PDB file of C-alpha atoms in Angstrom:
ATOM      1  CA  MET R   1       0.000   0.000   0.000  1.00 69.00           C
ATOM      2  CA  SER R   2       2.887   2.378   0.686  1.00 82.00           C
ATOM      3  CA  GLU R   3       3.975   2.251  -2.941  1.00 88.00           C
ATOM      4  CA  VAL R   4       0.438   2.908  -4.169  1.00 89.00           C
ATOM      5  CA  LEU R   5       0.013   5.819  -1.766  1.00 89.00           C
ATOM      6  CA  GLU R   6       3.351   7.264  -2.800  1.00 90.00           C
ATOM      7  CA  VAL R   7       2.254   7.283  -6.442  1.00 92.00           C
ATOM      8  CA  LEU R   8      -1.211   8.679  -5.631  1.00 92.00           C
ATOM      9  CA  ILE R   9       0.140  11.445  -3.410  1.00 92.00           C
ATOM     10  CA  SER R  10       2.896  12.256  -5.899  1.00 93.00           C
ATOM     11  CA  GLU R  11       0.357  12.618  -8.719  1.00 93.00           C
ATOM     12  CA  TRP R  12      -1.873  14.774  -6.507  1.00 91.00           C
ATOM     13  CA  VAL R  13       1.060  17.015  -5.558  1.00 93.00           C
ATOM     14  CA  LYS R  14       2.205  17.304  -9.210  1.00 93.00           C
ATOM     15  CA  ALA R  15      -1.336  18.366 -10.143  1.00 91.00           C
ATOM     16  CA  ASP R  16      -1.000  21.167  -7.549  1.00 90.00           C
ATOM     17  CA  GLY R  17      -3.323  19.546  -5.028  1.00 88.00           C
ATOM     18  CA  PRO R  18      -6.742  19.710  -6.666  1.00 86.00           C
ATOM     19  CA  THR R  19      -9.611  19.370  -4.215  1.00 82.00           C
ATOM     20  CA  SER R  20     -12.691  20.177  -6.288  1.00 78.00           C
ATOM     21  CA  SER R  21     -13.340  16.555  -7.247  1.00 71.00           C
ATOM     22  CA  PHE R  22     -13.190  15.612  -3.561  1.00 68.00           C
ATOM     23  CA  MET R  23     -15.506  18.276  -2.218  1.00 64.00           C
ATOM     24  CA  THR R  24     -18.707  16.367  -2.986  1.00 56.00           C
ATOM     25  CA  ASN R  25     -17.657  13.592  -0.616  1.00 55.00           C
ATOM     26  CA  THR R  26     -17.422  13.944   3.127  1.00 57.00           C
ATOM     27  CA  LEU R  27     -15.388  11.877   5.514  1.00 59.00           C
ATOM     28  CA  ASP R  28     -17.283  11.077   8.696  1.00 59.00           C
ATOM     29  CA  GLU R  29     -14.635   9.994  11.192  1.00 58.00           C
ATOM     30  CA  ASP R  30     -17.215   8.678  13.645  1.00 58.00           C
ATOM     31  CA  ARG R  31     -18.303   5.900  11.304  1.00 65.00           C
ATOM     32  CA  ASP R  32     -17.664   2.364  12.455  1.00 67.00           C
ATOM     33  CA  ASP R  33     -16.240   1.279   9.087  1.00 71.00           C
ATOM     34  CA  ILE R  34     -13.214   3.618   9.156  1.00 73.00           C
ATOM     35  CA  THR R  35      -9.875   1.778   9.286  1.00 78.00           C
ATOM     36  CA  HIS R  36      -6.510   3.345  10.011  1.00 78.00           C
ATOM     37  CA  ILE R  37      -3.774   2.534   7.500  1.00 77.00           C
ATOM     38  CA  LYS R  38      -0.075   3.215   7.964  1.00 79.00           C
ATOM     39  CA  ALA R  39       2.110   3.883   4.966  1.00 81.00           C
ATOM     40  CA  TYR R  40       5.592   5.144   4.340  1.00 86.00           C
ATOM     41  CA  ILE R  41       6.324   7.863   1.806  1.00 87.00           C
ATOM     42  CA  PRO R  42       9.520   9.860   1.169  1.00 91.00           C
ATOM     43  CA  SER R  43      10.033  12.805   3.522  1.00 92.00           C
ATOM     44  CA  SER R  44      10.132  15.320   0.666  1.00 90.00           C
ATOM     45  CA  LEU R  45       6.770  14.124  -0.613  1.00 92.00           C
ATOM     46  CA  LYS R  46       5.338  14.205   2.897  1.00 93.00           C
ATOM     47  CA  ILE R  47       6.362  17.835   3.317  1.00 94.00           C
ATOM     48  CA  GLN R  48       4.854  18.831  -0.050  1.00 94.00           C
ATOM     49  CA  PHE R  49       1.665  16.933   0.794  1.00 94.00           C
ATOM     50  CA  LYS R  50       1.353  18.572   4.205  1.00 94.00           C
ATOM     51  CA  VAL R  51       1.959  22.044   2.750  1.00 94.00           C
ATOM     52  CA  LEU R  52      -0.616  21.603  -0.016  1.00 93.00           C
ATOM     53  CA  CYS R  53      -3.204  20.291   2.427  1.00 92.00           C
ATOM     54  CA  ALA R  54      -2.576  23.275   4.693  1.00 93.00           C
ATOM     55  CA  GLN R  55      -2.826  25.693   1.755  1.00 93.00           C
ATOM     56  CA  ARG R  56      -6.088  24.073   0.600  1.00 89.00           C
ATOM     57  CA  GLU R  57      -7.337  23.961   4.200  1.00 89.00           C
ATOM     58  CA  VAL R  58      -8.190  20.261   3.982  1.00 88.00           C
ATOM     59  CA  MET R  59      -7.270  17.435   6.316  1.00 87.00           C
ATOM     60  CA  GLN R  60      -4.608  15.039   5.064  1.00 88.00           C
ATOM     61  CA  ARG R  61      -6.753  12.025   5.938  1.00 86.00           C
ATOM     62  CA  PHE R  62      -9.600  13.477   3.848  1.00 86.00           C
ATOM     63  CA  ILE R  63      -7.368  13.654   0.767  1.00 89.00           C
ATOM     64  CA  LEU R  64      -5.865  10.205   1.450  1.00 89.00           C
ATOM     65  CA  HIS R  65      -9.330   8.697   1.858  1.00 86.00           C
ATOM     66  CA  ASN R  66     -10.465  10.124  -1.465  1.00 88.00           C
ATOM     67  CA  LEU R  67      -7.264   9.239  -3.336  1.00 91.00           C
ATOM     68  CA  ILE R  68      -7.547   5.630  -2.163  1.00 90.00           C
ATOM     69  CA  ARG R  69     -11.290   5.491  -2.917  1.00 88.00           C
ATOM     70  CA  GLU R  70     -10.727   6.781  -6.467  1.00 90.00           C
ATOM     71  CA  TRP R  71      -7.856   4.322  -6.986  1.00 92.00           C
ATOM     72  CA  VAL R  72      -9.985   1.381  -5.837  1.00 92.00           C
ATOM     73  CA  GLU R  73     -12.910   2.432  -8.041  1.00 91.00           C
ATOM     74  CA  THR R  74     -10.671   2.944 -11.079  1.00 90.00           C
ATOM     75  CA  THR R  75      -8.845  -0.345 -10.542  1.00 88.00           C
ATOM     76  CA  HIS R  76     -12.090  -2.229 -10.095  1.00 85.00           C
ATOM     77  CA  GLU R  77     -13.613  -0.648 -13.194  1.00 84.00           C
ATOM     78  CA  ASN R  78     -10.518  -1.408 -15.297  1.00 80.00           C
ATOM     79  CA  GLU R  79     -10.603  -5.055 -14.195  1.00 80.00           C
ATOM     80  CA  ARG R  80     -14.266  -5.328 -15.182  1.00 82.00           C
ATOM     81  CA  ASN R  81     -13.462  -3.996 -18.643  1.00 79.00           C
ATOM     82  CA  LEU R  82     -10.803  -6.617 -19.337  1.00 75.00           C
ATOM     83  CA  PRO R  83     -11.769  -9.196 -21.999  1.00 70.00           C
TER      84      PRO R  83
END
């Protein structure tokens, strides 16, 4: 998962931290189905990620949740489209 997150965060940072596609979804931390995931990413990427989240005034976990959700949906859809 760390490698996947590194790629997802890197792409998000390179795109200058877009948040508009995420704003329609909310992250309710009190839900019972929330799971904590630990991942390792390079320090330089972590700093860029933290700065962009602060500039966009969004929580890091909110962006991570949505990046992972989009990745899962895209991966699942691509697998369904295979012959």
